[in-house]
């Protein structure tokens, strides 16, 4: 196994922001049955800190070991059971995208132990992704009491270490001074192109930009040319009007996106209901 | 291996129910269903259940998880908490033999699909446990496993617990004969078997002499009305013995006793048939194992029933008689019964007609005692 091995000696810290966990649990709860999906985020290795010097000789220095930090930022799921793999638990890549750090599986009212297929999927995923850290598996078991007065969202994180899924603790990072470290260590990933200061010779400035970069900017601001953006960034001051213009463009873009999402969500909901009816019929339910 | 909780209310989804019923009706092993529950959001259809699957004279409890609203998705299985090393699908992937699995061509409309899955997983589990046991570092155990493992149907279970030393349990099927053929008109649906359970403690030290295994005969429950393994005296386990030495002797011994048990049915039948000329035709009799018969008797105007319970060791042991009055009832309206009687004159050498006549003679006097017993019992109720 490519992963594991070294992971036994490292301390692993897994964290998820409260909002990301809430979104994930919401996804699991609204699914009609079980569901699974991929987890995204980032993992970073921190080498072992040098042994600290202590004034007190009688106190043995605590052995320090390298730390692996895994942060979950979000998930993707089609809210359908076994969507990631075949019946034998072999990973099937549905759409290309950023590399996941692991996967989650939600099954209602079941034991918080990896199932036969989840274990196989973890192995298969680990093999096909060839990550530098152990695959993360988050098992969720939502349940509710008969009169729906109590809802439980039991969950447990596992890491694939030496071919076994070993339970690991999951920290929920919330807003507040206690979690400042996590927020300070957050490194945002953005598709925004890197904009160095404009070249001294203006003749080559326009040509170095690719259409891909322009598309990335278009994804965020409507009707704001890359050249214009470069000017804003490059010049010292006095472009506040331009900046205002850019933010307004960003807001317009967001609103447009929100409307599109709203419309498409409605279509998805309608289609899901149609599918549900077909599945009911197929399963011989009324 | 604790038994699961009881079943919940929602009905099983039809496709799942069909597969589960097939398992329960077709399996040659006594598979039982534990808890049944729902994984749907609205909880209207049950689609997951715990199966108790016989293994090594005990049960393993596995949760089978279907999705009522995604009928085409093959079920997933959660094994017991101690079996995290059992990874059948990972092993398939490693060996590249996944296509052999019934999961590779799962058809939710095939009612036998779950049956095939349970069978496949159980076989893999037996192999997994054998592998675990053979990895134990114990010279005696390694030898035992290498010598008896070839015996067909053998199951081995590695028992680890925190508060006791580790043990390896063997379940060795004995007597390669169809026991149902020894019983005319046999009603058994499932094949009946006698197993030797041998529990070997794992010794971590090499110096000590390995202690004898704990030995016990275990039979399938239906067999008890024909042959009781509790009555079998096991041959002693000598120091330095191994199972390959022990088994032939035991099997020969057992075979003689099973054939005797089969002959005992015949003598019990002759005894019941001999009741008719003296007592009149029995009201009720067990026609297959001939363990029970009831006759109606009259002494003067006192009418009573005589229940005969005929032991497995008949004619060495005499039948147990119980008298039941047809005229005296206790306060709850239940007929008054005598205590079981088994100390009347008896000899196994008598022929069945004489046995019956001697019992009749004994009862002529005994029924008067019983009549008094009934009359005495009545006023106390008032």
XYZ file of C-alpha atoms in Angstrom:
668
model
C 0.000 0.000 0.000
C 1.339 3.372 -0.954
C -0.297 5.117 1.961
C -0.071 4.183 5.600
C 3.266 2.848 6.714
C 4.796 6.084 7.839
C 1.452 7.371 9.045
C 1.575 5.273 12.180
C 4.358 7.371 13.637
C 2.848 10.701 12.648
C 0.166 12.487 14.587
C -2.838 13.094 12.395
C -5.195 15.976 12.994
C -8.427 15.970 11.042
C -10.629 18.986 11.098
C -13.754 20.181 9.374
C -15.397 23.565 9.668
C -18.792 23.638 11.318
C -20.379 24.922 8.116
C -18.857 22.167 5.959
C -19.968 19.497 8.454
C -23.475 20.949 8.593
C -23.702 20.915 4.793
C -22.516 17.320 4.721
C -24.982 16.195 7.392
C -27.768 18.033 5.602
C -26.892 16.166 2.417
C -27.016 12.832 4.272
C -30.306 13.590 5.968
C -32.270 14.746 2.935
C -31.226 11.737 0.822
C -34.129 9.308 0.508
C -31.901 6.375 1.375
C -28.199 5.961 1.877
C -25.701 8.112 0.031
C -22.001 8.554 -0.486
C -19.681 11.088 -2.060
C -16.197 12.504 -2.228
C -14.556 14.766 0.326
C -12.369 17.684 -0.715
C -9.871 19.660 1.250
C -6.190 19.782 1.816
C -3.590 17.819 3.670
C -0.269 19.147 4.839
C 2.677 17.540 6.498
C 4.371 19.482 9.260
C 7.815 18.154 10.151
C 8.579 17.314 13.752
C 9.429 20.425 15.758
C 12.955 20.519 17.153
C 13.147 19.231 20.734
C 12.394 22.136 23.016
C 14.906 23.052 25.623
C 13.668 22.984 29.132
C 14.997 24.579 32.268
C 13.749 21.656 34.264
C 16.079 18.701 33.835
C 13.907 16.254 35.743
C 11.184 16.646 33.165
C 11.770 14.225 30.297
C 11.234 15.946 26.950
C 8.056 14.671 25.318
C 8.806 12.831 22.082
C 7.655 14.972 19.224
C 6.609 13.524 15.914
C 5.689 14.979 12.553
C 2.104 16.099 12.214
C -0.267 15.501 9.344
C -3.108 17.967 9.139
C -6.118 17.100 7.038
C -8.821 19.730 6.626
C -12.127 19.001 4.980
C -13.471 21.978 3.056
C -16.423 20.425 1.276
C -17.992 17.464 -0.415
C -19.676 16.393 -3.600
C -22.415 13.826 -3.787
C -25.281 12.750 -6.000
C -27.271 11.631 -2.933
C -27.544 8.085 -4.151
C -26.235 4.907 -2.492
C -23.080 3.362 -3.875
C -22.551 6.101 -6.446
C -18.762 5.963 -6.207
C -18.192 2.282 -6.810
C -19.483 -0.922 -8.346
C -21.051 -3.679 -6.189
C -17.558 -5.015 -5.469
C -16.451 -1.667 -4.065
C -14.174 -0.734 -6.958
C -13.910 3.038 -7.399
C -15.519 4.445 -10.531
C -14.545 7.979 -11.417
C -17.667 9.780 -12.563
C -16.350 13.227 -13.533
C -12.856 14.670 -13.618
C -12.184 17.372 -11.095
C -9.854 18.267 -8.263
C -8.383 15.279 -6.412
C -10.415 14.298 -3.352
C -8.807 13.626 0.033
C -11.252 10.874 0.876
C -14.912 9.957 0.808
C -17.937 9.766 3.030
C -20.735 7.283 3.339
C -24.059 7.793 5.033
C -26.287 4.917 6.008
C -29.245 5.325 8.318
C -29.435 3.536 11.629
C -26.406 1.324 11.179
C -23.360 0.454 13.231
C -20.484 2.937 13.038
C -18.138 0.332 11.577
C -16.892 0.330 7.985
C -18.909 -2.027 5.831
C -17.543 -4.607 3.441
C -17.884 -2.313 0.436
C -16.627 0.847 2.126
C -13.446 -0.945 3.077
C -12.956 -2.073 -0.491
C -13.708 1.416 -1.814
C -11.130 2.914 0.547
C -8.496 0.536 -0.807
C -9.488 1.132 -4.394
C -9.603 4.907 -3.986
C -6.248 4.923 -2.268
C -4.768 2.935 -5.132
C -6.206 5.084 -7.908
C -5.459 8.462 -6.303
C -1.983 7.589 -4.983
C -2.152 10.300 -2.329
C 0.702 11.161 -0.028
C -1.538 10.854 3.030
C -3.886 8.075 4.185
C -7.357 8.118 2.622
C -9.917 9.762 4.873
C -13.272 8.056 5.337
C -16.148 9.739 7.117
C -18.990 7.434 8.133
C -22.296 9.099 8.960
C -25.276 7.318 10.458
C -28.240 9.662 10.760
C -31.180 8.401 12.784
C -34.250 9.811 14.447
C -36.609 8.660 17.148
C -40.014 7.296 16.181
C -41.863 10.562 16.855
C -39.084 12.603 15.168
C -38.443 14.498 18.391
C -34.776 13.550 18.457
C -32.419 13.458 15.503
C -28.954 12.004 15.874
C -26.133 12.505 13.445
C -23.622 9.942 14.568
C -20.402 10.119 12.616
C -16.908 8.793 12.847
C -13.766 9.468 10.845
C -11.399 6.720 9.746
C -7.984 6.685 8.120
C -6.771 3.849 5.934
C -3.600 2.837 7.741
C -1.776 -0.409 6.899
C -4.813 -1.798 5.039
C -7.245 -1.205 7.908
C -9.639 1.642 8.508
C -8.545 3.001 11.855
C -10.892 5.336 13.763
C -9.539 8.880 14.087
C -10.820 11.875 15.945
C -12.459 14.642 13.965
C -12.245 18.236 15.197
C -14.994 20.601 14.273
C -13.493 24.028 13.726
C -15.916 26.771 14.632
C -15.615 30.542 14.766
C -14.022 31.836 17.925
C -10.704 32.413 19.620
C -10.296 28.705 20.369
C -10.084 27.931 16.679
C -7.894 30.844 15.635
C -5.009 28.529 14.779
C -7.048 26.688 12.216
C -8.177 29.871 10.541
C -4.703 31.333 10.530
C -3.300 28.271 8.863
C -5.988 28.339 6.175
C -4.561 28.711 2.705
C -7.253 29.654 0.205
C -7.181 28.062 -3.193
C -8.326 30.412 -5.983
C -8.581 30.252 -9.723
C -7.787 33.960 -9.945
C -4.787 34.398 -12.229
C -1.527 35.610 -10.781
C -1.201 39.272 -11.712
C 2.327 40.612 -11.541
C 2.997 44.311 -12.063
C 2.600 45.302 -15.709
C 5.696 45.101 -17.841
C 7.615 48.325 -18.396
C 7.185 47.984 -22.154
C 3.470 48.355 -22.898
C 3.699 46.618 -26.281
C 3.828 43.061 -24.853
C 1.384 43.567 -21.935
C -1.815 42.490 -23.666
C -0.399 39.370 -25.276
C 0.901 37.484 -22.223
C -2.596 36.776 -20.926
C -4.244 33.586 -22.032
C -7.905 33.061 -22.705
C -7.991 30.634 -19.786
C -7.079 33.420 -17.402
C -9.671 35.703 -18.931
C -12.270 32.958 -18.430
C -11.283 32.660 -14.792
C -11.838 36.381 -14.299
C -15.111 36.224 -16.189
C -16.165 33.519 -13.760
C -15.980 36.061 -10.974
C -16.728 39.457 -12.465
C -19.047 40.170 -15.317
C -17.749 42.554 -17.939
C -14.381 43.373 -16.438
C -11.493 42.968 -18.798
C -8.259 41.431 -17.670
C -6.353 44.462 -18.823
C -8.569 46.717 -16.755
C -8.041 44.480 -13.740
C -4.320 44.635 -14.234
C -4.459 48.388 -14.289
C -6.362 48.449 -11.018
C -3.860 46.167 -9.354
C -0.853 47.812 -10.884
C -1.545 51.459 -10.197
C -1.000 52.994 -6.816
C -4.192 54.880 -5.937
C -7.055 56.914 -7.265
C -8.855 53.976 -8.805
C -11.497 53.636 -6.149
C -14.237 54.105 -8.710
C -12.789 51.267 -10.757
C -12.661 49.091 -7.633
C -16.290 49.884 -6.825
C -17.106 48.969 -10.353
C -15.361 45.627 -9.993
C -17.180 44.734 -6.764
C -20.495 45.704 -8.279
C -19.641 43.413 -11.162
C -18.831 40.651 -8.727
C -22.166 41.092 -6.941
C -24.040 41.081 -10.257
C -22.248 37.888 -11.159
C -23.138 36.304 -7.823
C -26.780 37.254 -8.175
C -26.905 35.794 -11.656
C -25.331 32.587 -10.407
C -27.771 32.374 -7.494
C -30.699 32.733 -9.862
C -29.307 30.044 -12.137
C -28.800 27.732 -9.176
C -32.328 28.371 -7.999
C -33.758 27.529 -11.401
C -31.645 24.442 -11.908
C -32.356 23.229 -8.374
C -36.028 23.305 -9.160
C -35.436 21.277 -12.307
C -33.277 18.804 -10.376
C -35.955 18.442 -7.716
C -38.617 17.765 -10.341
C -36.395 15.204 -12.051
C -35.534 13.565 -8.713
C -39.206 13.185 -7.889
C -39.832 11.638 -11.305
C -36.917 9.236 -10.728
C -38.231 8.397 -7.296
C -41.589 7.434 -8.739
C -39.903 5.210 -11.328
C -37.769 3.574 -8.643
C -40.868 3.010 -6.504
C -42.486 1.238 -9.411
C -39.374 -0.817 -10.141
C -39.062 -1.917 -6.517
C -42.668 -3.052 -6.505
C -43.652 -0.464 -3.921
C -47.011 1.240 -4.344
C -21.832 -12.756 19.485
C -24.831 -11.414 21.326
C -28.358 -11.999 20.025
C -29.901 -8.983 18.288
C -32.931 -7.012 19.406
C -36.444 -7.661 18.178
C -38.019 -6.756 14.886
C -39.557 -3.341 14.133
C -42.863 -2.590 12.467
C -42.369 -1.442 8.844
C -42.919 -4.085 6.133
C -39.917 -5.274 4.140
C -39.681 -3.944 0.596
C -41.076 -6.669 -1.726
C -37.863 -7.407 -3.645
C -35.884 -7.657 -0.413
C -38.550 -9.793 1.250
C -38.520 -12.242 -1.669
C -34.758 -12.687 -1.350
C -34.875 -13.064 2.414
C -37.687 -15.612 2.278
C -35.703 -17.635 -0.226
C -32.781 -17.773 2.219
C -34.975 -18.846 5.116
C -36.798 -21.523 3.136
C -33.937 -22.950 1.076
C -30.902 -22.849 3.307
C -29.699 -26.135 4.700
C -28.249 -24.199 7.628
C -30.475 -22.857 10.402
C -30.098 -19.170 9.444
C -32.217 -16.842 11.569
C -33.334 -13.250 11.114
C -32.730 -10.870 13.974
C -33.712 -7.247 13.876
C -35.363 -5.825 10.740
C -35.414 -2.052 10.276
C -35.701 0.744 7.744
C -33.046 2.938 6.159
C -35.513 5.142 4.264
C -35.987 8.749 5.254
C -39.692 8.252 5.940
C -39.152 4.784 7.445
C -42.068 3.315 5.506
C -40.257 0.291 4.152
C -37.828 -1.885 6.012
C -34.758 -2.688 3.959
C -32.051 -3.815 6.370
C -31.787 -6.753 8.722
C -29.430 -8.759 10.861
C -28.888 -12.390 9.928
C -27.645 -14.900 12.477
C -25.470 -17.204 10.419
C -24.346 -20.506 11.922
C -20.619 -20.787 12.171
C -18.486 -23.168 14.209
C -21.395 -24.292 16.441
C -22.248 -20.689 17.206
C -23.645 -17.755 15.271
C -22.095 -14.709 13.659
C -24.367 -11.684 13.304
C -24.088 -9.741 10.059
C -26.109 -6.690 9.046
C -27.351 -6.727 5.454
C -28.123 -3.233 4.193
C -30.373 -2.786 1.180
C -31.953 0.427 -0.076
C -35.687 0.084 -0.650
C -35.745 3.100 -2.962
C -32.652 2.108 -4.922
C -33.582 -1.497 -5.633
C -30.854 -2.058 -8.218
C -28.038 -1.329 -5.775
C -26.546 -4.523 -4.359
C -26.696 -4.824 -0.568
C -23.758 -3.939 1.625
C -22.749 -5.965 4.668
C -21.455 -4.867 8.080
C -19.666 -7.701 9.853
C -19.236 -8.166 13.580
C -17.092 -5.787 15.639
C -14.340 -8.409 16.040
C -14.097 -9.172 12.341
C -12.509 -6.012 10.994
C -9.810 -8.143 9.413
C -12.392 -9.955 7.290
C -12.233 -8.036 4.010
C -13.687 -10.260 1.299
C -13.955 -7.598 -1.407
C -10.438 -6.307 -0.789
C -9.174 -9.880 -1.122
C -11.105 -10.271 -4.375
C -9.494 -7.122 -5.690
C -6.047 -8.296 -4.616
C -6.477 -11.656 -6.311
C -8.263 -10.168 -9.322
C -11.002 -12.758 -8.889
C -13.907 -10.408 -8.253
C -15.768 -11.581 -11.330
C -16.406 -14.914 -9.601
C -18.447 -13.166 -6.951
C -22.216 -13.118 -7.213
C -21.978 -9.364 -6.561
C -20.372 -8.892 -9.979
C -23.648 -9.864 -11.669
C -26.146 -8.729 -9.083
C -29.760 -8.946 -10.211
C -32.259 -7.567 -7.720
C -35.097 -9.535 -9.301
C -33.314 -12.826 -8.762
C -34.835 -14.191 -5.541
C -31.831 -16.435 -4.921
C -29.341 -13.528 -5.013
C -29.084 -13.033 -1.241
C -28.848 -16.767 -0.700
C -25.857 -16.916 -3.042
C -24.249 -13.935 -1.297
C -24.671 -15.409 2.194
C -23.254 -18.718 1.028
C -20.307 -17.060 -0.679
C -19.487 -14.844 2.299
C -19.833 -17.700 4.779
C -17.377 -19.817 2.808
C -14.921 -16.926 2.653
C -15.378 -16.371 6.381
C -14.577 -20.021 7.132
C -11.379 -19.662 5.103
C -10.563 -16.367 6.839
C -10.885 -17.940 10.292
C -8.798 -20.955 9.250
C -6.099 -18.600 8.054
C -6.192 -16.645 11.303
C -5.898 -19.804 13.383
C -3.041 -21.160 11.308
C -1.089 -17.945 11.895
C -1.115 -18.514 15.663
C 2.344 -19.256 17.002
C 1.644 -22.524 18.829
C 3.404 -25.707 17.739
C 0.697 -28.098 18.890
C -2.028 -26.084 17.204
C -0.101 -25.880 13.947
C 0.191 -29.647 13.989
C -3.514 -30.169 14.740
C -4.548 -27.822 11.959
C -2.229 -29.437 9.431
C -3.540 -32.928 10.242
C -7.304 -32.374 10.489
C -7.867 -29.459 8.142
C -8.410 -31.818 5.223
C -11.507 -33.229 6.920
C -14.512 -31.997 5.018
C -16.793 -29.470 6.715
C -14.423 -28.610 9.518
C -14.699 -25.093 10.932
C -12.191 -23.273 13.095
C -12.744 -20.144 15.105
C -10.118 -18.035 16.774
C -11.489 -16.637 20.039
C -9.692 -13.618 21.464
C -10.969 -11.835 24.511
C -9.403 -9.434 26.917
C -10.137 -11.222 30.166
C -9.283 -14.777 29.092
C -6.366 -16.385 27.277
C -6.874 -16.867 23.551
C -8.394 -20.117 22.351
C -8.973 -21.849 19.078
C -12.268 -23.669 18.662
C -12.640 -26.583 16.284
C -15.994 -27.874 15.087
C -15.399 -31.285 13.545
C -18.345 -32.974 11.836
C -18.520 -36.638 12.841
C -20.052 -39.715 11.185
C -20.216 -39.355 7.464
C -23.650 -40.962 7.285
C -27.132 -39.655 6.662
C -28.796 -39.877 10.054
C -32.226 -39.296 8.524
C -31.961 -42.702 6.817
C -31.791 -44.409 10.242
C -35.228 -43.086 11.183
C -38.132 -44.467 9.107
C -40.522 -41.677 8.104
C -38.077 -39.035 9.245
C -39.599 -35.525 9.570
C -36.349 -33.536 9.607
C -36.155 -30.785 7.016
C -32.536 -29.838 7.671
C -29.646 -32.296 7.616
C -28.781 -33.424 11.134
C -25.195 -33.633 12.300
C -23.112 -34.471 15.319
C -20.032 -32.310 15.834
C -17.120 -32.607 18.175
C -16.262 -29.253 19.664
C -12.634 -29.098 20.744
C -11.334 -25.922 22.386
C -7.556 -25.638 22.438
C -6.038 -23.068 24.771
C -3.115 -21.278 23.112
C 0.027 -21.749 25.122
C 2.523 -18.934 24.820
C 5.258 -20.763 26.700
C 7.117 -23.634 25.107
C 8.267 -25.371 28.281
C 4.892 -26.463 29.654
C 3.161 -29.628 28.501
C 0.129 -28.544 26.437
C -3.080 -29.075 28.372
C -5.845 -31.272 27.004
C -8.472 -29.537 24.893
C -11.991 -29.114 26.247
C -14.115 -31.634 24.372
C -17.842 -31.665 23.920
C -20.277 -33.338 21.553
C -22.850 -31.045 20.007
C -25.793 -32.172 17.913
C -28.356 -30.291 15.853
C -31.485 -29.689 17.973
C -33.890 -32.001 16.102
C -31.603 -34.938 16.714
C -32.388 -34.874 20.430
C -35.605 -36.880 19.987
C -33.573 -39.664 18.387
C -30.157 -39.613 20.013
C -28.826 -37.661 22.944
C -25.172 -36.705 22.709
C -25.204 -35.869 26.430
C -25.439 -39.592 27.170
C -22.276 -40.380 25.218
C -19.225 -40.939 27.349
C -16.253 -39.433 25.515
C -13.089 -41.543 25.340
C -10.310 -40.092 27.507
C -7.785 -37.702 25.943
C -4.320 -39.032 26.722
C -1.250 -36.849 27.164
C 0.455 -36.062 23.905
C -2.562 -37.152 21.897
C -3.721 -35.356 18.766
C -7.141 -35.109 17.157
C -6.196 -37.288 14.200
C -5.614 -40.094 16.716
C -8.638 -39.327 18.807
C -11.278 -39.020 16.098
C -11.368 -42.566 14.572
C -11.898 -44.140 17.984
C -14.618 -41.651 18.865
C -16.383 -42.033 15.539
C -16.441 -45.824 15.778
C -17.795 -45.609 19.294
C -20.429 -43.115 18.256
C -21.477 -45.121 15.238
C -22.301 -48.142 17.400
C -24.404 -45.963 19.683
C -26.254 -44.323 16.789
C -27.080 -47.729 15.301
C -28.282 -48.789 18.772
C -30.462 -45.695 18.930
C -31.946 -46.648 15.605
C -32.632 -50.195 16.918
C -34.175 -48.662 20.048
C -36.875 -47.045 17.882
C -37.900 -50.554 16.808
C -38.173 -51.872 20.354
C -40.142 -48.768 21.427
C -42.493 -49.309 18.513
C -43.030 -52.953 19.512
C -43.758 -51.821 23.068
C -46.410 -49.323 21.895
C -47.960 -51.964 19.638
C -48.057 -54.388 22.589
C -50.106 -51.863 24.603
C -53.176 -52.434 22.419
C -54.232 -55.977 23.518
C -54.034 -55.100 27.236
C -54.903 -51.379 27.475
C -56.838 -50.960 24.249
C -55.617 -48.906 21.296
C -53.579 -45.878 22.414
C -55.375 -42.529 22.150
C -52.196 -40.923 20.955
C -48.772 -42.217 20.027
C -45.613 -40.715 18.515
C -45.362 -42.705 15.259
C -41.808 -41.713 14.257
C -39.548 -41.741 17.289
C -42.056 -43.754 19.407
C -41.195 -41.691 22.485
C -44.720 -41.111 23.715
C -48.053 -42.945 24.003
C -51.255 -42.305 25.929
C -53.949 -44.882 26.761
C -57.342 -44.557 28.431
C -58.048 -46.889 31.398
C -60.974 -47.590 33.666
C -61.024 -49.074 37.127
C -64.612 -49.493 38.286
C -66.091 -46.077 37.521
C -62.735 -44.244 37.796
C -61.569 -43.195 34.341
C -58.016 -41.984 33.845
C -55.296 -41.558 31.217
C -51.884 -43.188 31.389
C -49.072 -41.251 29.639
C -46.015 -43.294 28.725
C -42.766 -41.404 28.121
C -40.344 -43.919 26.669
C -36.658 -43.028 27.171
C -33.995 -43.174 24.454
C -32.267 -45.997 26.359
C -35.361 -48.193 26.206
C -35.475 -51.080 27.067
C -32.511 -50.557 29.431
C -34.472 -47.766 31.100
C -38.162 -48.234 31.794
C -40.899 -45.886 30.529
C -41.976 -43.075 32.837
C -45.681 -43.270 33.653
C -47.917 -40.349 34.530
C -51.565 -40.838 35.459
C -54.125 -38.161 34.658
C -57.632 -38.221 36.024
C -60.517 -37.649 33.624
C -62.840 -36.826 36.537
C -60.863 -34.671 38.958
C -59.834 -31.114 38.174
C -58.020 -28.541 40.264
C -59.235 -24.993 40.903
C -57.847 -23.827 37.539
C -59.842 -26.534 35.715
C -56.695 -28.512 34.888
C -56.946 -32.313 35.266
C -55.088 -33.675 38.286
C -51.872 -35.538 37.382
C -49.799 -37.972 39.372
C -46.088 -37.406 39.874
C -43.944 -39.286 37.300
C -43.630 -42.965 38.233
C -40.508 -44.903 37.242
C -39.876 -47.232 40.193
C -42.212 -50.075 39.280
C -40.879 -53.624 38.658
C -38.946 -53.821 35.402
C -36.523 -55.974 33.515
C -35.082 -55.151 30.095
C -35.007 -58.869 29.316
C -38.802 -59.253 29.277
C -40.433 -59.273 25.881
C -42.738 -56.361 25.119
C -45.974 -58.274 25.888
C -44.681 -59.144 29.334
C -43.549 -55.568 29.939
C -47.039 -54.308 29.188
C -48.725 -56.975 31.332
C -46.460 -56.209 34.311
C -47.243 -52.492 33.998
C -50.933 -53.347 33.843
C -50.673 -55.426 37.025
C -48.804 -52.605 38.733
C -51.411 -50.058 37.694
C -54.311 -52.122 39.046
C -53.091 -51.273 42.546
C -51.480 -47.918 41.740
C -54.682 -46.457 40.285
C -56.407 -46.899 43.642
C -53.659 -44.841 45.272
C -54.045 -42.250 42.532
C -57.833 -42.152 43.008
C -57.307 -41.459 46.713
C -54.699 -38.838 45.814
C -57.254 -37.127 43.537
C -60.023 -37.239 46.158
C -57.644 -35.878 48.808
C -56.586 -33.080 46.502
C -60.161 -31.948 45.891
C -61.346 -30.853 49.371
C -58.161 -28.804 49.829
C -59.220 -26.698 46.873
C -62.461 -25.747 48.597
